[in-house]
Amino acid sequence: MTNPDIRDAIMTATYEALCEEGYSDLTAQAIADRTDRSKSALFYHYGSREAIVAEFIEYLIEGIELRVAKTRDRPALERLAAFVDWFLSEPDDDERAFHTALLELRAQAPYNDVFRAKLRESNDRLQRALEEILRDGLEEGVFQAHDPEAVAALLLAAFDGAQIRQVTLGRNEYLETIRAGTVDHVLADILKPDVEFPETVAFEFPPDERLRDSSTADERTERDTVR
Amino acid sequence: MTNPDIRDAIMTATYEALCEEGYSDLTAQAIADRTDRSKSALFYHYGSREAIVAEFIEYLIEGIELRVAKTRDRPALERLAAFVDWFLSEPDDDERAFHTALLELRAQAPYNDVFRAKLRESNDRLQRALEEILRDGLEEGVFQAHDPEAVAALLLAAFDGAQIRQVTLGRNEYLETIRAGTVDHVLADILKPDVEFPETVAFEFPPDERLRDSSTADERTERDTVR
C-alpha cells in the first residue's frame, strides 16, 4: 500500500503530465519530475508507467464518487442541469488538454485489458450517478415515467460524442448544438409537461479538488493578467 | 497527381495496415508491404506517413459521398433506418479493427492540423447526408416539423459516443441500448404520430466497395470454415 499523501502527489503529477504531454508521449520521468521523487521510486510504488496510469483512472473514479456525493442533497432537476453542464460547457485550456489526453488513453483501451477494465468501471459509475438523478426526479415528481437506464445511456453517449467532436475537431459550437438538441428532444420527453429545464445552473458540478493545484492556478492567473 | 489505380492500391493497403496494426504502430513499410511498391515509391507519391493517412481520410470522405449517392432514390424513412443501422449494428472483426484504428487517429487530431481539417470535412459530410434524409422526410410528409441540423448533430453525437464506448469498453450491448433510446426518445419526436420507425432495415447502407478485398475475404472465410 502506498501512503495516501505520496499517492496524491503522484496522481496530481500524473494529471499535470497528461495535460502537458498528452498520453502517447507520457513518460514515468515526466511524472517523477513533477514530484519530489525519482523515477525509480515511482516504479517501486507502481511497477510500470501503465500501472501508474491505471491507478490514475482508479483515482478519477474515486473522484467521481466524491463529487457526486457532494450534490446528493440538491433537487434532482438542479442535479440534472449541473450534470449536463459538466459535459457540455466550453472547456478551459486545462480541461481541453485533459480531455485530449484522456481520449488518447481511451483509444488504447481496445489493446489494453487493464485500461479497458478501469474505463468500464468509470463509465458504470457515471451511468449509475445519472440513473440516480433520474430515479430521484421520478420520486420527486418532476420527471415523467421513463426507463432511467436507457435514458442515462443515451445521454452519456450523446455527451461523450459531443465532447469528442469538440476536442478532435476543435469546434466549441458542437457543445451548444448538442445541448439544445438534448434539451429539446430528450429532456423534453422526461420532464413533466409543467416542468421546464433550467436555462442556467443553480450550482456547478464540483471539480475534483484533489487535482487542483492552487499555486499553478495562481501563477496562471498572474501570467494571464500580465498579458 | 497519382494514377487512380496506384492510389486505390495504396489506399486499400493503408486500410488493411490500419486494421491489422492500428494507427500508433502504423509504418509506411507496413503499407508498402501490402502493395507491389517500395516504401520509397510510396514516399515519392505522398511525401510522408502522415500525408498517406491524410489522403486516406480524404479517400474515406469520397467513399461516404459514393455510398450516400447510391441510396438517394429510396424513401427517407428507409434511408434513416439504414443510417441508424450503419452506426449501431454490431461490427464484425474487420469493422471493429477499423473503428479502433480510426479512434487512435482521431485522438491525434488535436495535435495535428491536417488530420483535424480532414476529419472536420468527413464529419460535415456525414452531417449533411443525415440532414438531407431528414429534409427529404419532411418533404415526403413522414417527419414532423423539426430542425434537421440540430437533430442530425444530436444523432451523430449519440451514434459516435455509442460506437466509441462499444470499441473502447468492448461491450456490444451499448449499441442496442443506444438504438432503443434513440428510437424511443429522439426518432419518436421526429416521426409523424402515425409513422413507425421500421424494426428491420429495407436495405443495408452500402459498404465502401473500393476497400473490399474479395480475395482476402475468401481466404478468411476459408480459414474460419477450416476452424
XYZ file of C-alpha atoms in Angstrom:
454
model
C 0.000 0.000 0.000
C 1.133 3.458 -0.899
C 0.973 6.233 1.683
C -2.077 8.427 0.793
C -0.010 11.651 0.614
C 2.516 10.057 -1.727
C -0.345 8.664 -3.821
C -1.997 12.106 -4.003
C 1.295 13.699 -5.071
C 1.926 11.074 -7.765
C -1.657 11.236 -9.041
C -1.583 15.036 -9.237
C 1.750 14.810 -11.072
C 0.234 12.256 -13.477
C -2.694 14.590 -14.127
C -0.368 17.524 -14.841
C 1.956 15.455 -17.020
C -1.025 14.120 -19.021
C -2.333 17.655 -19.556
C 1.049 18.929 -20.677
C 2.455 15.978 -22.634
C -0.617 14.021 -23.742
C -0.808 10.271 -23.225
C 1.287 8.905 -26.136
C 4.330 10.939 -25.126
C 3.865 10.461 -21.378
C 6.915 9.064 -19.579
C 7.409 7.987 -15.978
C 10.221 10.545 -15.928
C 7.762 13.358 -16.771
C 5.611 12.255 -13.820
C 8.607 11.937 -11.468
C 9.806 15.430 -12.493
C 6.535 16.817 -11.095
C 7.070 15.172 -7.671
C 9.993 15.244 -5.230
C 10.585 11.588 -6.039
C 12.793 9.767 -8.524
C 11.570 7.671 -11.443
C 12.822 4.551 -9.667
C 10.822 5.487 -6.545
C 7.742 5.718 -8.789
C 8.432 2.291 -10.219
C 8.945 0.996 -6.677
C 5.392 2.137 -5.828
C 3.619 1.172 -9.051
C 5.809 -1.101 -11.161
C 5.246 0.472 -14.606
C 4.047 3.539 -16.487
C 0.923 1.588 -17.396
C 0.249 0.752 -13.736
C 0.560 4.438 -12.778
C -1.974 5.367 -15.454
C -4.324 2.536 -14.403
C -4.095 3.794 -10.812
C -4.812 7.281 -12.104
C -8.073 6.112 -13.756
C -8.969 4.500 -10.403
C -8.226 7.853 -8.733
C -10.567 9.598 -11.192
C -13.276 7.037 -10.400
C -12.979 7.766 -6.673
C -13.181 11.446 -7.624
C -16.497 10.921 -9.429
C -17.913 9.293 -6.285
C -16.669 12.123 -4.045
C -18.024 14.757 -6.396
C -21.430 13.082 -6.827
C -21.749 12.681 -3.046
C -21.476 16.453 -2.591
C -24.561 17.052 -4.756
C -26.944 14.424 -3.322
C -28.906 16.855 -1.131
C -29.890 19.039 -4.118
C -33.174 18.647 -6.046
C -32.935 16.183 -8.961
C -33.653 18.826 -11.610
C -30.778 21.032 -10.399
C -28.506 17.986 -10.361
C -29.526 17.047 -13.906
C -28.810 20.599 -15.121
C -25.404 20.570 -13.378
C -24.621 17.153 -14.902
C -25.486 18.365 -18.432
C -23.423 21.488 -17.817
C -20.455 19.420 -16.622
C -20.218 17.660 -20.003
C -21.446 20.363 -22.344
C -19.787 23.543 -21.049
C -16.991 25.040 -23.068
C -13.779 23.681 -21.508
C -10.960 25.930 -20.328
C -7.405 25.208 -21.548
C -6.645 22.735 -18.741
C -9.863 20.822 -19.292
C -9.292 20.690 -23.040
C -5.756 19.381 -22.520
C -7.055 16.779 -20.090
C -9.878 15.616 -22.408
C -7.350 15.350 -25.219
C -5.037 13.139 -23.156
C -7.963 11.075 -21.890
C -9.144 10.398 -25.436
C -5.654 9.128 -26.369
C -5.758 6.889 -23.342
C -9.253 5.616 -24.208
C -8.086 4.908 -27.773
C -5.561 2.460 -26.260
C -8.225 0.571 -24.279
C -9.030 -1.881 -27.116
C -5.383 -3.013 -26.916
C -5.083 -2.881 -23.124
C -7.154 -5.081 -20.786
C -6.265 -3.116 -17.638
C -7.269 0.266 -19.080
C -10.427 -1.275 -20.545
C -11.485 -2.733 -17.178
C -10.860 0.582 -15.378
C -12.653 2.614 -18.035
C -15.652 0.279 -17.809
C -15.757 0.904 -14.074
C -15.545 4.658 -14.641
C -18.309 4.524 -17.231
C -20.518 2.386 -14.959
C -20.027 4.882 -12.126
C -21.153 7.780 -14.337
C -24.090 5.750 -15.623
C -25.190 4.973 -12.038
C -24.808 8.623 -10.992
C -27.059 9.762 -13.829
C -29.600 6.970 -13.247
C -29.753 8.014 -9.585
C -30.621 11.580 -10.602
C -33.329 10.321 -12.967
C -34.797 7.974 -10.321
C -34.777 10.722 -7.681
C -36.558 13.011 -10.158
C -39.246 10.364 -10.665
C -39.707 10.137 -6.875
C -39.777 13.920 -6.523
C -42.454 14.024 -9.229
C -40.590 16.326 -11.655
C -39.918 13.631 -14.304
C -42.432 11.563 -16.268
C -42.297 7.761 -16.358
C -39.276 6.617 -18.396
C -36.547 3.987 -18.278
C -33.682 5.712 -16.369
C -31.143 3.120 -17.545
C -31.860 3.624 -21.276
C -32.132 7.414 -20.968
C -28.894 7.664 -18.950
C -27.061 5.551 -21.560
C -28.405 7.705 -24.408
C -27.477 10.956 -22.651
C -23.966 9.764 -21.781
C -23.362 8.580 -25.361
C -24.539 11.924 -26.760
C -22.438 13.929 -24.230
C -19.412 11.758 -24.936
C -19.821 12.091 -28.699
C -20.214 15.866 -28.325
C -17.076 16.166 -26.160
C -15.008 14.014 -28.512
C -16.100 16.082 -31.502
C -15.325 19.270 -29.616
C -11.834 18.026 -28.743
C -10.912 16.333 -32.029
C -12.451 18.884 -34.408
C -11.731 21.935 -32.257
C -15.260 23.282 -32.562
C -16.845 24.541 -29.359
C -20.177 25.173 -31.113
C -20.824 21.408 -31.014
C -21.410 21.560 -27.293
C -24.115 24.215 -27.637
C -25.809 22.447 -30.563
C -25.887 19.092 -28.787
C -27.117 20.744 -25.601
C -30.038 22.345 -27.480
C -30.844 19.021 -29.185
C -30.649 17.168 -25.870
C -32.930 19.638 -24.097
C -35.492 19.777 -26.932
C -35.613 16.117 -27.885
C -34.528 14.013 -24.916
C -35.078 16.039 -21.752
C -38.404 17.430 -23.014
C -39.616 13.799 -23.077
C -38.521 13.179 -19.495
C -39.712 16.321 -17.755
C -43.350 16.575 -16.695
C -45.256 18.930 -19.039
C -45.346 21.745 -16.442
C -41.624 21.462 -15.626
C -39.044 23.460 -17.598
C -35.400 22.524 -17.931
C -33.474 25.332 -16.173
C -31.702 27.729 -18.542
C -28.966 28.412 -16.010
C -27.462 26.059 -13.457
C -28.219 26.515 -9.743
C -24.760 25.139 -8.928
C -21.750 23.852 -10.818
C -20.850 20.197 -10.654
C -17.995 20.204 -8.116
C -14.458 19.794 -9.521
C -12.069 17.105 -8.278
C -10.399 19.196 -5.547
C -7.559 16.711 -5.223
C -6.348 17.574 -8.737
C -6.460 21.337 -8.277
C -3.039 22.787 -7.915
C -3.778 26.219 -6.466
C -0.236 27.568 -6.816
C -0.189 26.734 -10.530
C -3.620 28.316 -10.960
C -2.392 31.476 -9.214
C 0.698 31.626 -11.402
C -1.517 31.166 -14.419
C -3.897 33.951 -13.355
C -0.918 36.217 -12.737
C 0.537 35.394 -16.148
C -2.820 35.969 -17.856
C -3.249 39.263 -16.027
C 0.203 40.421 -17.091
C -0.634 39.527 -20.688
C -1.189 13.556 -59.464
C -1.176 9.899 -58.610
C -2.548 7.394 -61.099
C -6.005 6.309 -59.818
C -5.118 2.591 -59.817
C -1.963 3.233 -57.820
C -3.937 5.438 -55.429
C -6.596 2.719 -54.993
C -3.909 0.137 -54.283
C -2.153 2.356 -51.726
C -5.407 3.360 -50.037
C -6.568 -0.274 -49.776
C -3.145 -1.175 -48.355
C -3.453 1.693 -45.831
C -6.888 0.431 -44.799
C -5.604 -3.120 -44.304
C -2.491 -1.959 -42.454
C -4.610 0.235 -40.145
C -6.955 -2.695 -39.393
C -4.055 -5.020 -38.649
C -1.547 -2.729 -36.916
C -3.653 0.107 -35.514
C -2.665 3.723 -36.085
C 0.088 4.262 -33.478
C 2.151 1.343 -34.791
C 1.433 2.039 -38.470
C 4.560 2.395 -40.630
C 4.954 3.319 -44.290
C 6.752 -0.031 -44.624
C 3.624 -1.878 -43.433
C 1.634 -0.091 -46.134
C 4.271 -0.708 -48.815
C 4.372 -4.424 -47.892
C 0.698 -4.646 -48.870
C 1.332 -3.199 -52.355
C 3.754 -4.180 -55.111
C 5.620 -0.928 -54.476
C 8.564 0.003 -52.286
C 8.439 2.319 -49.304
C 10.443 4.907 -51.261
C 7.899 4.744 -54.126
C 5.184 5.475 -51.517
C 7.119 8.478 -50.244
C 7.616 9.589 -53.846
C 3.813 9.683 -54.259
C 2.839 11.120 -50.877
C 5.883 12.509 -49.077
C 5.238 11.156 -45.557
C 3.331 8.613 -43.494
C 1.130 11.454 -42.268
C 0.339 12.558 -45.836
C -0.682 8.988 -46.743
C -3.042 8.876 -43.757
C -4.459 12.345 -44.596
C -5.072 11.167 -48.160
C -6.726 8.066 -46.713
C -9.207 10.202 -44.728
C -9.908 12.088 -47.990
C -10.497 8.709 -49.652
C -12.985 7.763 -46.910
C -14.791 11.090 -47.442
C -15.177 10.381 -51.164
C -16.442 6.937 -50.137
C -19.180 8.481 -47.963
C -20.344 10.531 -50.957
C -20.360 7.493 -53.272
C -22.229 5.412 -50.715
C -24.812 8.095 -49.937
C -25.417 8.647 -53.673
C -26.446 5.003 -54.075
C -29.291 5.395 -51.553
C -30.841 8.689 -52.772
C -33.732 7.059 -54.679
C -35.016 5.288 -51.537
C -37.746 6.706 -49.262
C -36.372 8.889 -46.436
C -37.609 6.589 -43.660
C -35.785 3.588 -45.156
C -32.652 5.722 -45.514
C -32.897 6.874 -41.896
C -33.249 3.272 -40.712
C -30.248 2.221 -42.842
C -28.227 5.154 -41.478
C -29.020 4.222 -37.860
C -28.182 0.602 -38.632
C -24.869 1.614 -40.208
C -23.685 3.137 -36.924
C -25.427 0.943 -34.386
C -25.072 -2.573 -35.806
C -22.702 -4.954 -34.098
C -19.426 -4.673 -36.032
C -17.645 -7.699 -37.495
C -13.938 -8.215 -36.714
C -12.739 -6.061 -39.634
C -15.076 -3.204 -38.740
C -14.069 -3.334 -35.084
C -10.378 -3.255 -36.026
C -11.022 -0.320 -38.342
C -13.022 1.655 -35.742
C -10.246 1.029 -33.235
C -7.583 2.397 -35.596
C -9.798 5.321 -36.570
C -10.272 6.280 -32.913
C -6.480 6.319 -32.423
C -6.197 8.538 -35.454
C -8.943 10.860 -34.223
C -7.214 11.083 -30.829
C -4.216 12.590 -32.675
C -6.331 15.287 -34.372
C -5.952 17.827 -31.512
C -2.181 17.688 -32.159
C -2.372 17.551 -35.957
C -3.891 20.332 -38.085
C -4.060 18.255 -41.273
C -5.937 15.368 -39.659
C -8.231 17.818 -37.876
C -9.142 19.608 -41.126
C -9.839 16.308 -42.913
C -11.874 14.915 -40.021
C -13.954 18.104 -39.956
C -14.686 17.618 -43.631
C -15.640 13.992 -43.025
C -17.894 14.985 -40.136
C -19.531 17.755 -42.177
C -20.209 15.296 -44.990
C -21.950 12.894 -42.614
C -23.906 15.748 -41.048
C -25.099 16.905 -44.494
C -26.041 13.345 -45.506
C -28.207 12.959 -42.398
C -29.737 16.441 -42.748
C -30.648 15.575 -46.350
C -32.508 12.463 -45.170
C -34.375 14.489 -42.533
C -35.288 17.241 -45.048
C -36.468 14.682 -47.616
C -38.597 13.058 -44.917
C -40.185 16.427 -44.144
C -40.990 16.870 -47.856
C -42.325 13.320 -48.119
C -44.563 14.038 -45.140
C -43.288 11.227 -42.887
C -41.477 13.504 -40.387
C -42.933 16.234 -38.189
C -41.551 19.767 -38.200
C -38.120 19.840 -36.542
C -34.689 21.423 -37.007
C -32.799 18.905 -39.203
C -29.430 20.490 -38.366
C -29.840 20.177 -34.581
C -31.362 16.697 -34.773
C -28.646 15.434 -37.146
C -25.938 16.791 -34.802
C -27.580 15.134 -31.777
C -27.980 11.799 -33.564
C -24.399 11.799 -34.860
C -23.032 12.641 -31.400
C -25.070 9.832 -29.811
C -24.055 7.309 -32.515
C -20.419 8.359 -32.209
C -20.481 8.088 -28.423
C -22.123 4.662 -28.678
C -19.538 3.389 -31.177
C -16.636 4.708 -29.123
C -17.987 3.055 -25.990
C -18.515 -0.182 -27.891
C -14.938 -0.120 -29.187
C -13.137 1.106 -26.060
C -15.139 -0.842 -23.468
C -15.711 -3.936 -25.633
C -19.428 -4.057 -24.887
C -21.692 -4.668 -27.887
C -24.829 -4.224 -25.754
C -24.229 -0.453 -25.836
C -25.231 -0.293 -29.471
C -28.606 -1.938 -28.773
C -29.281 0.224 -25.702
C -28.454 3.469 -27.521
C -30.501 2.371 -30.515
C -33.557 1.767 -28.286
C -33.044 5.133 -26.553
C -32.635 6.900 -29.897
C -35.781 5.342 -31.364
C -37.906 5.972 -28.239
C -36.701 9.461 -27.341
C -35.340 11.168 -30.461
C -36.875 9.495 -33.502
C -40.304 9.236 -31.841
C -40.258 13.055 -31.710
C -39.429 13.364 -35.399
C -41.780 10.818 -36.942
C -45.396 11.793 -37.575
C -47.685 10.133 -34.990
C -48.978 7.560 -37.489
C -45.477 6.633 -38.731
C -43.494 3.853 -37.028
C -39.735 3.552 -37.128
C -39.047 0.301 -39.046
C -37.903 -2.586 -36.839
C -35.863 -4.091 -39.665
C -33.968 -2.306 -42.417
C -35.260 -2.422 -46.017
C -31.646 -2.227 -47.239
C -28.197 -2.031 -45.742
C -26.166 1.127 -46.088
C -23.776 0.227 -48.931
C -20.161 -0.568 -47.924
C -17.189 1.219 -49.474
C -16.619 -1.263 -52.317
C -13.189 0.176 -53.033
C -11.917 -1.081 -49.673
C -13.301 -4.596 -50.031
C -10.580 -7.041 -50.873
C -12.572 -10.081 -52.050
C -9.583 -12.437 -52.160
C -8.738 -11.660 -48.528
C -12.371 -12.139 -47.517
C -12.420 -15.523 -49.292
C -9.231 -16.606 -47.564
C -10.736 -15.524 -44.272
C -13.977 -17.459 -44.890
C -11.909 -20.498 -45.808
C -9.807 -20.174 -42.677
C -12.892 -19.721 -40.498
C -14.562 -22.750 -42.130
C -11.491 -24.897 -41.502
C -11.506 -23.828 -37.834
